[in-house]
Amino acid sequence: MTGDLYPSTKYVRRLTAARGWQRELIPDRHGRPVAIVAARVGPRWTDSIAIEGEDRCIAMRHQTRSDSDLIVPSQLPGESGAVWRREGRCEDVLGELLNLPTD
């Protein structure tokens, strides 16, 4: 089979180490994959993504701080302090995030 399997495939393929992304496949207790999480820490912006399925994706952008001040957004109580946050269909969320400026 050639071509994209899902509408978001073209965006997921851009989440590579060469582009600064670190990804992990998160399994359930039986070893079945349930989500993909990815993060990219740049000099100005830190982007994070959680993909649960084609219809369920959350992405956030935070201002990058020094290593000693880096806080994982899920550790924050209440508001995450994100300067940009989207939730929805994977294709829509990733398309918008990956088109944000990186500098």
PDB file of N, CA and C in Angstrom:
ATOM      1  N   MET A   1       0.849  -1.179   0.000  1.00  0.00           N
ATOM      2  CA  MET A   1       0.000   0.000   0.000  1.00  0.00           C
ATOM      3  C   MET A   1       0.891   1.238   0.000  1.00  0.00           C
ATOM      4  N   THR A   2       0.559   2.197  -0.790  1.00  0.00           N
ATOM      5  CA  THR A   2       1.281   3.457  -0.807  1.00  0.00           C
ATOM      6  C   THR A   2       0.332   4.557  -0.373  1.00  0.00           C
ATOM      7  N   GLY A   3       0.901   5.671  -0.006  1.00  0.00           N
ATOM      8  CA  GLY A   3       0.079   6.801   0.415  1.00  0.00           C
ATOM      9  C   GLY A   3      -0.089   6.839   1.929  1.00  0.00           C
ATOM     10  N   ASP A   4      -0.900   7.762   2.386  1.00  0.00           N
ATOM     11  CA  ASP A   4      -1.115   7.972   3.803  1.00  0.00           C
ATOM     12  C   ASP A   4      -2.217   7.052   4.322  1.00  0.00           C
ATOM     13  N   LEU A   5      -2.004   6.485   5.515  1.00  0.00           N
ATOM     14  CA  LEU A   5      -3.012   5.635   6.136  1.00  0.00           C
ATOM     15  C   LEU A   5      -4.129   6.466   6.763  1.00  0.00           C
ATOM     16  N   TYR A   6      -3.759   7.597   7.339  1.00  0.00           N
ATOM     17  CA  TYR A   6      -4.701   8.477   8.018  1.00  0.00           C
ATOM     18  C   TYR A   6      -4.478   9.907   7.518  1.00  0.00           C
ATOM     19  N   PRO A   7      -5.463  10.772   7.675  1.00  0.00           N
ATOM     20  CA  PRO A   7      -5.271  12.166   7.254  1.00  0.00           C
ATOM     21  C   PRO A   7      -4.094  12.842   7.962  1.00  0.00           C
ATOM     22  N   SER A   8      -3.778  12.424   9.186  1.00  0.00           N
ATOM     23  CA  SER A   8      -2.697  13.063   9.947  1.00  0.00           C
ATOM     24  C   SER A   8      -1.322  12.479   9.672  1.00  0.00           C
ATOM     25  N   THR A   9      -1.229  11.414   8.885  1.00  0.00           N
ATOM     26  CA  THR A   9       0.052  10.732   8.656  1.00  0.00           C
ATOM     27  C   THR A   9       1.121  11.692   8.150  1.00  0.00           C
ATOM     28  N   LYS A  10       0.766  12.584   7.256  1.00  0.00           N
ATOM     29  CA  LYS A  10       1.760  13.520   6.715  1.00  0.00           C
ATOM     30  C   LYS A  10       2.350  14.416   7.802  1.00  0.00           C
ATOM     31  N   TYR A  11       1.590  14.695   8.854  1.00  0.00           N
ATOM     32  CA  TYR A  11       2.094  15.502   9.960  1.00  0.00           C
ATOM     33  C   TYR A  11       2.894  14.659  10.947  1.00  0.00           C
ATOM     34  N   VAL A  12       2.416  13.464  11.251  1.00  0.00           N
ATOM     35  CA  VAL A  12       3.122  12.578  12.188  1.00  0.00           C
ATOM     36  C   VAL A  12       4.508  12.242  11.645  1.00  0.00           C
ATOM     37  N   ARG A  13       4.640  12.106  10.352  1.00  0.00           N
ATOM     38  CA  ARG A  13       5.941  11.826   9.733  1.00  0.00           C
ATOM     39  C   ARG A  13       6.936  12.963   9.938  1.00  0.00           C
ATOM     40  N   ARG A  14       6.462  14.149  10.265  1.00  0.00           N
ATOM     41  CA  ARG A  14       7.350  15.294  10.503  1.00  0.00           C
ATOM     42  C   ARG A  14       7.860  15.342  11.936  1.00  0.00           C
ATOM     43  N   LEU A  15       7.379  14.474  12.809  1.00  0.00           N
ATOM     44  CA  LEU A  15       7.794  14.453  14.212  1.00  0.00           C
ATOM     45  C   LEU A  15       9.039  13.582  14.363  1.00  0.00           C
ATOM     46  N   THR A  16      10.137  13.998  13.758  1.00  0.00           N
ATOM     47  CA  THR A  16      11.365  13.207  13.737  1.00  0.00           C
ATOM     48  C   THR A  16      12.438  13.829  14.630  1.00  0.00           C
ATOM     49  N   ALA A  17      13.401  13.003  15.009  1.00  0.00           N
ATOM     50  CA  ALA A  17      14.538  13.491  15.798  1.00  0.00           C
ATOM     51  C   ALA A  17      15.321  14.542  15.012  1.00  0.00           C
ATOM     52  N   ALA A  18      15.405  14.388  13.709  1.00  0.00           N
ATOM     53  CA  ALA A  18      16.115  15.360  12.877  1.00  0.00           C
ATOM     54  C   ALA A  18      15.474  16.744  12.963  1.00  0.00           C
ATOM     55  N   ARG A  19      14.191  16.784  13.278  1.00  0.00           N
ATOM     56  CA  ARG A  19      13.468  18.054  13.416  1.00  0.00           C
ATOM     57  C   ARG A  19      13.326  18.463  14.885  1.00  0.00           C
ATOM     58  N   GLY A  20      14.029  17.765  15.769  1.00  0.00           N
ATOM     59  CA  GLY A  20      14.045  18.133  17.177  1.00  0.00           C
ATOM     60  C   GLY A  20      13.018  17.440  18.060  1.00  0.00           C
ATOM     61  N   TRP A  21      12.260  16.517  17.517  1.00  0.00           N
ATOM     62  CA  TRP A  21      11.203  15.847  18.282  1.00  0.00           C
ATOM     63  C   TRP A  21      11.717  14.579  18.943  1.00  0.00           C
ATOM     64  N   GLN A  22      11.253  14.339  20.164  1.00  0.00           N
ATOM     65  CA  GLN A  22      11.457  13.085  20.875  1.00  0.00           C
ATOM     66  C   GLN A  22      10.080  12.472  21.052  1.00  0.00           C
ATOM     67  N   ARG A  23       9.917  11.185  20.681  1.00  0.00           N
ATOM     68  CA  ARG A  23       8.599  10.548  20.749  1.00  0.00           C
ATOM     69  C   ARG A  23       8.681   9.255  21.550  1.00  0.00           C
ATOM     70  N   GLU A  24       7.554   8.915  22.143  1.00  0.00           N
ATOM     71  CA  GLU A  24       7.420   7.652  22.861  1.00  0.00           C
ATOM     72  C   GLU A  24       6.041   7.075  22.580  1.00  0.00           C
ATOM     73  N   LEU A  25       5.981   5.778  22.435  1.00  0.00           N
ATOM     74  CA  LEU A  25       4.723   5.057  22.314  1.00  0.00           C
ATOM     75  C   LEU A  25       4.366   4.589  23.722  1.00  0.00           C
ATOM     76  N   ILE A  26       3.190   4.937  24.194  1.00  0.00           N
ATOM     77  CA  ILE A  26       2.759   4.593  25.542  1.00  0.00           C
ATOM     78  C   ILE A  26       1.834   3.378  25.478  1.00  0.00           C
ATOM     79  N   PRO A  27       2.243   2.258  26.113  1.00  0.00           N
ATOM     80  CA  PRO A  27       1.399   1.066  26.102  1.00  0.00           C
ATOM     81  C   PRO A  27       0.506   0.992  27.348  1.00  0.00           C
ATOM     82  N   ASP A  28      -0.557   0.190  27.257  1.00  0.00           N
ATOM     83  CA  ASP A  28      -1.358  -0.096  28.443  1.00  0.00           C
ATOM     84  C   ASP A  28      -0.655  -1.220  29.224  1.00  0.00           C
ATOM     85  N   ARG A  29      -1.252  -1.699  30.272  1.00  0.00           N
ATOM     86  CA  ARG A  29      -0.588  -2.704  31.116  1.00  0.00           C
ATOM     87  C   ARG A  29      -0.410  -4.048  30.400  1.00  0.00           C
ATOM     88  N   HIS A  30      -1.086  -4.227  29.270  1.00  0.00           N
ATOM     89  CA  HIS A  30      -0.948  -5.456  28.489  1.00  0.00           C
ATOM     90  C   HIS A  30       0.016  -5.281  27.317  1.00  0.00           C
ATOM     91  N   GLY A  31       0.629  -4.119  27.214  1.00  0.00           N
ATOM     92  CA  GLY A  31       1.592  -3.862  26.156  1.00  0.00           C
ATOM     93  C   GLY A  31       1.000  -3.336  24.865  1.00  0.00           C
ATOM     94  N   ARG A  32      -0.315  -3.121  24.833  1.00  0.00           N
ATOM     95  CA  ARG A  32      -0.954  -2.581  23.628  1.00  0.00           C
ATOM     96  C   ARG A  32      -0.768  -1.067  23.587  1.00  0.00           C
ATOM     97  N   PRO A  33      -0.407  -0.512  22.446  1.00  0.00           N
ATOM     98  CA  PRO A  33      -0.219   0.949  22.356  1.00  0.00           C
ATOM     99  C   PRO A  33      -1.534   1.695  22.563  1.00  0.00           C
ATOM    100  N   VAL A  34      -1.485   2.739  23.386  1.00  0.00           N
ATOM    101  CA  VAL A  34      -2.683   3.541  23.638  1.00  0.00           C
ATOM    102  C   VAL A  34      -2.489   5.012  23.278  1.00  0.00           C
ATOM    103  N   ALA A  35      -1.237   5.455  23.201  1.00  0.00           N
ATOM    104  CA  ALA A  35      -0.997   6.867  22.886  1.00  0.00           C
ATOM    105  C   ALA A  35       0.438   7.056  22.404  1.00  0.00           C
ATOM    106  N   ILE A  36       0.625   8.156  21.723  1.00  0.00           N
ATOM    107  CA  ILE A  36       1.955   8.624  21.346  1.00  0.00           C
ATOM    108  C   ILE A  36       2.124   9.983  22.013  1.00  0.00           C
ATOM    109  N   VAL A  37       3.246  10.180  22.672  1.00  0.00           N
ATOM    110  CA  VAL A  37       3.558  11.496  23.214  1.00  0.00           C
ATOM    111  C   VAL A  37       4.842  11.971  22.542  1.00  0.00           C
ATOM    112  N   ALA A  38       4.921  13.254  22.289  1.00  0.00           N
ATOM    113  CA  ALA A  38       6.095  13.823  21.636  1.00  0.00           C
ATOM    114  C   ALA A  38       6.354  15.210  22.202  1.00  0.00           C
ATOM    115  N   ALA A  39       7.635  15.575  22.235  1.00  0.00           N
ATOM    116  CA  ALA A  39       8.018  16.906  22.717  1.00  0.00           C
ATOM    117  C   ALA A  39       9.201  17.406  21.895  1.00  0.00           C
ATOM    118  N   ARG A  40       9.229  18.719  21.728  1.00  0.00           N
ATOM    119  CA  ARG A  40      10.328  19.388  21.042  1.00  0.00           C
ATOM    120  C   ARG A  40      10.673  20.625  21.870  1.00  0.00           C
ATOM    121  N   VAL A  41      11.897  20.662  22.379  1.00  0.00           N
ATOM    122  CA  VAL A  41      12.346  21.795  23.175  1.00  0.00           C
ATOM    123  C   VAL A  41      13.292  22.616  22.321  1.00  0.00           C
ATOM    124  N   GLY A  42      12.875  23.824  22.005  1.00  0.00           N
ATOM    125  CA  GLY A  42      13.690  24.714  21.203  1.00  0.00           C
ATOM    126  C   GLY A  42      14.182  25.872  22.044  1.00  0.00           C
ATOM    127  N   PRO A  43      14.978  26.742  21.460  1.00  0.00           N
ATOM    128  CA  PRO A  43      15.513  27.874  22.222  1.00  0.00           C
ATOM    129  C   PRO A  43      14.432  28.844  22.702  1.00  0.00           C
ATOM    130  N   ARG A  44      13.328  28.923  21.976  1.00  0.00           N
ATOM    131  CA  ARG A  44      12.260  29.857  22.358  1.00  0.00           C
ATOM    132  C   ARG A  44      10.974  29.157  22.774  1.00  0.00           C
ATOM    133  N   TRP A  45      10.622  28.049  22.088  1.00  0.00           N
ATOM    134  CA  TRP A  45       9.349  27.367  22.329  1.00  0.00           C
ATOM    135  C   TRP A  45       9.552  25.908  22.673  1.00  0.00           C
ATOM    136  N   THR A  46       8.720  25.409  23.562  1.00  0.00           N
ATOM    137  CA  THR A  46       8.638  23.988  23.865  1.00  0.00           C
ATOM    138  C   THR A  46       7.255  23.521  23.444  1.00  0.00           C
ATOM    139  N   ASP A  47       7.214  22.562  22.524  1.00  0.00           N
ATOM    140  CA  ASP A  47       5.958  22.021  22.017  1.00  0.00           C
ATOM    141  C   ASP A  47       5.773  20.610  22.542  1.00  0.00           C
ATOM    142  N   SER A  48       4.546  20.274  22.922  1.00  0.00           N
ATOM    143  CA  SER A  48       4.243  18.922  23.392  1.00  0.00           C
ATOM    144  C   SER A  48       2.942  18.455  22.765  1.00  0.00           C
ATOM    145  N   ILE A  49       2.889  17.144  22.517  1.00  0.00           N
ATOM    146  CA  ILE A  49       1.746  16.534  21.834  1.00  0.00           C
ATOM    147  C   ILE A  49       1.404  15.222  22.524  1.00  0.00           C
ATOM    148  N   ALA A  50       0.116  14.950  22.645  1.00  0.00           N
ATOM    149  CA  ALA A  50      -0.367  13.634  23.063  1.00  0.00           C
ATOM    150  C   ALA A  50      -1.408  13.205  22.035  1.00  0.00           C
ATOM    151  N   ILE A  51      -1.173  12.061  21.406  1.00  0.00           N
ATOM    152  CA  ILE A  51      -2.085  11.538  20.393  1.00  0.00           C
ATOM    153  C   ILE A  51      -2.671  10.234  20.906  1.00  0.00           C
ATOM    154  N   GLU A  52      -3.979  10.228  21.084  1.00  0.00           N
ATOM    155  CA  GLU A  52      -4.665   9.025  21.538  1.00  0.00           C
ATOM    156  C   GLU A  52      -5.329   8.301  20.369  1.00  0.00           C
ATOM    157  N   GLY A  53      -5.597   9.014  19.321  1.00  0.00           N
ATOM    158  CA  GLY A  53      -6.223   8.447  18.137  1.00  0.00           C
ATOM    159  C   GLY A  53      -6.452   9.546  17.121  1.00  0.00           C
ATOM    160  N   GLU A  54      -6.936   9.178  15.974  1.00  0.00           N
ATOM    161  CA  GLU A  54      -7.152  10.150  14.901  1.00  0.00           C
ATOM    162  C   GLU A  54      -8.109  11.267  15.318  1.00  0.00           C
ATOM    163  N   ASP A  55      -9.036  10.969  16.220  1.00  0.00           N
ATOM    164  CA  ASP A  55     -10.008  11.967  16.667  1.00  0.00           C
ATOM    165  C   ASP A  55      -9.656  12.604  18.006  1.00  0.00           C
ATOM    166  N   ARG A  56      -8.519  12.242  18.595  1.00  0.00           N
ATOM    167  CA  ARG A  56      -8.185  12.754  19.929  1.00  0.00           C
ATOM    168  C   ARG A  56      -6.706  13.088  20.010  1.00  0.00           C
ATOM    169  N   CYS A  57      -6.419  14.389  19.934  1.00  0.00           N
ATOM    170  CA  CYS A  57      -5.047  14.879  19.994  1.00  0.00           C
ATOM    171  C   CYS A  57      -5.039  16.175  20.797  1.00  0.00           C
ATOM    172  N   ILE A  58      -4.034  16.327  21.633  1.00  0.00           N
ATOM    173  CA  ILE A  58      -3.852  17.560  22.406  1.00  0.00           C
ATOM    174  C   ILE A  58      -2.428  18.037  22.157  1.00  0.00           C
ATOM    175  N   ALA A  59      -2.282  19.323  21.885  1.00  0.00           N
ATOM    176  CA  ALA A  59      -0.958  19.903  21.685  1.00  0.00           C
ATOM    177  C   ALA A  59      -0.887  21.235  22.408  1.00  0.00           C
ATOM    178  N   MET A  60       0.300  21.534  22.927  1.00  0.00           N
ATOM    179  CA  MET A  60       0.520  22.790  23.646  1.00  0.00           C
ATOM    180  C   MET A  60       1.877  23.374  23.265  1.00  0.00           C
ATOM    181  N   ARG A  61       1.966  24.671  23.398  1.00  0.00           N
ATOM    182  CA  ARG A  61       3.228  25.387  23.227  1.00  0.00           C
ATOM    183  C   ARG A  61       3.447  26.244  24.462  1.00  0.00           C
ATOM    184  N   HIS A  62       4.644  26.138  25.015  1.00  0.00           N
ATOM    185  CA  HIS A  62       5.056  26.934  26.168  1.00  0.00           C
ATOM    186  C   HIS A  62       6.322  27.688  25.797  1.00  0.00           C
ATOM    187  N   GLN A  63       6.592  28.757  26.502  1.00  0.00           N
ATOM    188  CA  GLN A  63       7.877  29.420  26.333  1.00  0.00           C
ATOM    189  C   GLN A  63       8.934  28.538  26.973  1.00  0.00           C
ATOM    190  N   THR A  64      10.050  28.346  26.281  1.00  0.00           N
ATOM    191  CA  THR A  64      11.145  27.542  26.821  1.00  0.00           C
ATOM    192  C   THR A  64      11.844  28.348  27.898  1.00  0.00           C
ATOM    193  N   ARG A  65      12.121  27.682  28.992  1.00  0.00           N
ATOM    194  CA  ARG A  65      12.865  28.288  30.102  1.00  0.00           C
ATOM    195  C   ARG A  65      14.192  27.578  30.223  1.00  0.00           C
ATOM    196  N   SER A  66      15.047  28.078  31.106  1.00  0.00           N
ATOM    197  CA  SER A  66      16.319  27.390  31.321  1.00  0.00           C
ATOM    198  C   SER A  66      16.057  25.996  31.864  1.00  0.00           C
ATOM    199  N   ASP A  67      17.010  25.084  31.696  1.00  0.00           N
ATOM    200  CA  ASP A  67      16.829  23.692  32.120  1.00  0.00           C
ATOM    201  C   ASP A  67      16.409  23.582  33.574  1.00  0.00           C
ATOM    202  N   SER A  68      16.911  24.454  34.421  1.00  0.00           N
ATOM    203  CA  SER A  68      16.583  24.362  35.845  1.00  0.00           C
ATOM    204  C   SER A  68      15.139  24.765  36.125  1.00  0.00           C
ATOM    205  N   ASP A  69      14.518  25.506  35.205  1.00  0.00           N
ATOM    206  CA  ASP A  69      13.144  25.959  35.402  1.00  0.00           C
ATOM    207  C   ASP A  69      12.125  25.144  34.615  1.00  0.00           C
ATOM    208  N   LEU A  70      12.578  24.148  33.848  1.00  0.00           N
ATOM    209  CA  LEU A  70      11.664  23.392  32.998  1.00  0.00           C
ATOM    210  C   LEU A  70      10.675  22.603  33.848  1.00  0.00           C
ATOM    211  N   ILE A  71       9.389  22.807  33.580  1.00  0.00           N
ATOM    212  CA  ILE A  71       8.316  22.119  34.290  1.00  0.00           C
ATOM    213  C   ILE A  71       7.483  21.400  33.247  1.00  0.00           C
ATOM    214  N   VAL A  72       7.231  20.125  33.487  1.00  0.00           N
ATOM    215  CA  VAL A  72       6.374  19.367  32.585  1.00  0.00           C
ATOM    216  C   VAL A  72       4.945  19.858  32.785  1.00  0.00           C
ATOM    217  N   PRO A  73       4.245  20.260  31.697  1.00  0.00           N
ATOM    218  CA  PRO A  73       2.906  20.835  31.838  1.00  0.00           C
ATOM    219  C   PRO A  73       1.934  19.983  32.653  1.00  0.00           C
ATOM    220  N   SER A  74       2.029  18.663  32.588  1.00  0.00           N
ATOM    221  CA  SER A  74       1.092  17.821  33.337  1.00  0.00           C
ATOM    222  C   SER A  74       1.327  17.897  34.839  1.00  0.00           C
ATOM    223  N   GLN A  75       2.452  18.462  35.266  1.00  0.00           N
ATOM    224  CA  GLN A  75       2.746  18.591  36.688  1.00  0.00           C
ATOM    225  C   GLN A  75       2.158  19.864  37.285  1.00  0.00           C
ATOM    226  N   LEU A  76       1.658  20.734  36.463  1.00  0.00           N
ATOM    227  CA  LEU A  76       1.141  22.006  36.943  1.00  0.00           C
ATOM    228  C   LEU A  76      -0.302  21.872  37.404  1.00  0.00           C
ATOM    229  N   PRO A  77      -0.641  22.457  38.533  1.00  0.00           N
ATOM    230  CA  PRO A  77      -2.046  22.455  38.938  1.00  0.00           C
ATOM    231  C   PRO A  77      -2.825  23.486  38.134  1.00  0.00           C
ATOM    232  N   GLY A  78      -4.056  23.176  37.772  1.00  0.00           N
ATOM    233  CA  GLY A  78      -4.911  24.134  37.068  1.00  0.00           C
ATOM    234  C   GLY A  78      -4.405  24.461  35.684  1.00  0.00           C
ATOM    235  N   GLU A  79      -4.321  25.731  35.374  1.00  0.00           N
ATOM    236  CA  GLU A  79      -3.899  26.189  34.049  1.00  0.00           C
ATOM    237  C   GLU A  79      -2.456  25.789  33.764  1.00  0.00           C
ATOM    238  N   SER A  80      -2.185  25.434  32.530  1.00  0.00           N
ATOM    239  CA  SER A  80      -0.852  24.960  32.164  1.00  0.00           C
ATOM    240  C   SER A  80       0.121  26.091  31.857  1.00  0.00           C
ATOM    241  N   GLY A  81      -0.355  27.291  31.662  1.00  0.00           N
ATOM    242  CA  GLY A  81       0.524  28.390  31.288  1.00  0.00           C
ATOM    243  C   GLY A  81       0.908  28.355  29.819  1.00  0.00           C
ATOM    244  N   ALA A  82       0.223  27.552  29.040  1.00  0.00           N
ATOM    245  CA  ALA A  82       0.523  27.443  27.619  1.00  0.00           C
ATOM    246  C   ALA A  82       0.173  28.745  26.909  1.00  0.00           C
ATOM    247  N   VAL A  83       1.005  29.119  25.947  1.00  0.00           N
ATOM    248  CA  VAL A  83       0.702  30.287  25.121  1.00  0.00           C
ATOM    249  C   VAL A  83      -0.170  29.897  23.930  1.00  0.00           C
ATOM    250  N   TRP A  84      -0.240  28.592  23.665  1.00  0.00           N
ATOM    251  CA  TRP A  84      -1.074  28.052  22.593  1.00  0.00           C
ATOM    252  C   TRP A  84      -1.478  26.643  23.014  1.00  0.00           C
ATOM    253  N   ARG A  85      -2.752  26.288  22.842  1.00  0.00           N
ATOM    254  CA  ARG A  85      -3.246  24.952  23.209  1.00  0.00           C
ATOM    255  C   ARG A  85      -4.408  24.597  22.302  1.00  0.00           C
ATOM    256  N   ARG A  86      -4.382  23.388  21.760  1.00  0.00           N
ATOM    257  CA  ARG A  86      -5.481  22.909  20.926  1.00  0.00           C
ATOM    258  C   ARG A  86      -5.784  21.465  21.269  1.00  0.00           C
ATOM    259  N   GLU A  87      -7.048  21.107  21.107  1.00  0.00           N
ATOM    260  CA  GLU A  87      -7.497  19.735  21.309  1.00  0.00           C
ATOM    261  C   GLU A  87      -8.505  19.425  20.216  1.00  0.00           C
ATOM    262  N   GLY A  88      -8.407  18.244  19.640  1.00  0.00           N
ATOM    263  CA  GLY A  88      -9.356  17.876  18.592  1.00  0.00           C
ATOM    264  C   GLY A  88      -8.819  16.793  17.690  1.00  0.00           C
ATOM    265  N   ARG A  89      -9.250  16.842  16.431  1.00  0.00           N
ATOM    266  CA  ARG A  89      -8.796  15.860  15.443  1.00  0.00           C
ATOM    267  C   ARG A  89      -7.297  16.018  15.216  1.00  0.00           C
ATOM    268  N   CYS A  90      -6.612  14.916  15.132  1.00  0.00           N
ATOM    269  CA  CYS A  90      -5.162  14.907  14.992  1.00  0.00           C
ATOM    270  C   CYS A  90      -4.697  15.729  13.789  1.00  0.00           C
ATOM    271  N   GLU A  91      -5.342  15.541  12.669  1.00  0.00           N
ATOM    272  CA  GLU A  91      -4.954  16.270  11.451  1.00  0.00           C
ATOM    273  C   GLU A  91      -5.026  17.777  11.659  1.00  0.00           C
ATOM    274  N   ASP A  92      -6.084  18.255  12.286  1.00  0.00           N
ATOM    275  CA  ASP A  92      -6.272  19.692  12.496  1.00  0.00           C
ATOM    276  C   ASP A  92      -5.270  20.251  13.506  1.00  0.00           C
ATOM    277  N   VAL A  93      -5.102  19.551  14.627  1.00  0.00           N
ATOM    278  CA  VAL A  93      -4.221  20.033  15.698  1.00  0.00           C
ATOM    279  C   VAL A  93      -2.767  20.035  15.239  1.00  0.00           C
ATOM    280  N   LEU A  94      -2.296  18.913  14.671  1.00  0.00           N
ATOM    281  CA  LEU A  94      -0.908  18.856  14.223  1.00  0.00           C
ATOM    282  C   LEU A  94      -0.636  19.807  13.073  1.00  0.00           C
ATOM    283  N   GLY A  95      -1.593  19.936  12.169  1.00  0.00           N
ATOM    284  CA  GLY A  95      -1.432  20.880  11.062  1.00  0.00           C
ATOM    285  C   GLY A  95      -1.223  22.300  11.558  1.00  0.00           C
ATOM    286  N   GLU A  96      -1.993  22.677  12.555  1.00  0.00           N
ATOM    287  CA  GLU A  96      -1.850  24.029  13.107  1.00  0.00           C
ATOM    288  C   GLU A  96      -0.546  24.181  13.876  1.00  0.00           C
ATOM    289  N   LEU A  97      -0.214  23.223  14.727  1.00  0.00           N
ATOM    290  CA  LEU A  97       1.023  23.314  15.517  1.00  0.00           C
ATOM    291  C   LEU A  97       2.250  23.368  14.624  1.00  0.00           C
ATOM    292  N   LEU A  98       2.325  22.487  13.654  1.00  0.00           N
ATOM    293  CA  LEU A  98       3.532  22.410  12.833  1.00  0.00           C
ATOM    294  C   LEU A  98       3.667  23.593  11.883  1.00  0.00           C
ATOM    295  N   ASN A  99       2.653  24.404  11.769  1.00  0.00           N
ATOM    296  CA  ASN A  99       2.755  25.610  10.955  1.00  0.00           C
ATOM    297  C   ASN A  99       3.009  26.868  11.785  1.00  0.00           C
ATOM    298  N   LEU A 100       3.102  26.709  13.117  1.00  0.00           N
ATOM    299  CA  LEU A 100       3.469  27.847  13.972  1.00  0.00           C
ATOM    300  C   LEU A 100       4.941  28.177  13.747  1.00  0.00           C
ATOM    301  N   PRO A 101       5.324  29.450  13.915  1.00  0.00           N
ATOM    302  CA  PRO A 101       6.741  29.797  13.776  1.00  0.00           C
ATOM    303  C   PRO A 101       7.572  29.133  14.879  1.00  0.00           C
ATOM    304  N   THR A 102       8.792  28.736  14.546  1.00  0.00           N
ATOM    305  CA  THR A 102       9.660  28.091  15.529  1.00  0.00           C
ATOM    306  C   THR A 102      10.733  29.018  16.081  1.00  0.00           C
ATOM    307  N   ASP A 103      10.846  30.216  15.526  1.00  0.00           N
ATOM    308  CA  ASP A 103      11.868  31.144  16.038  1.00  0.00           C
ATOM    309  C   ASP A 103      11.279  32.227  16.884  1.00  0.00           C
TER     310      ASP A 103
END
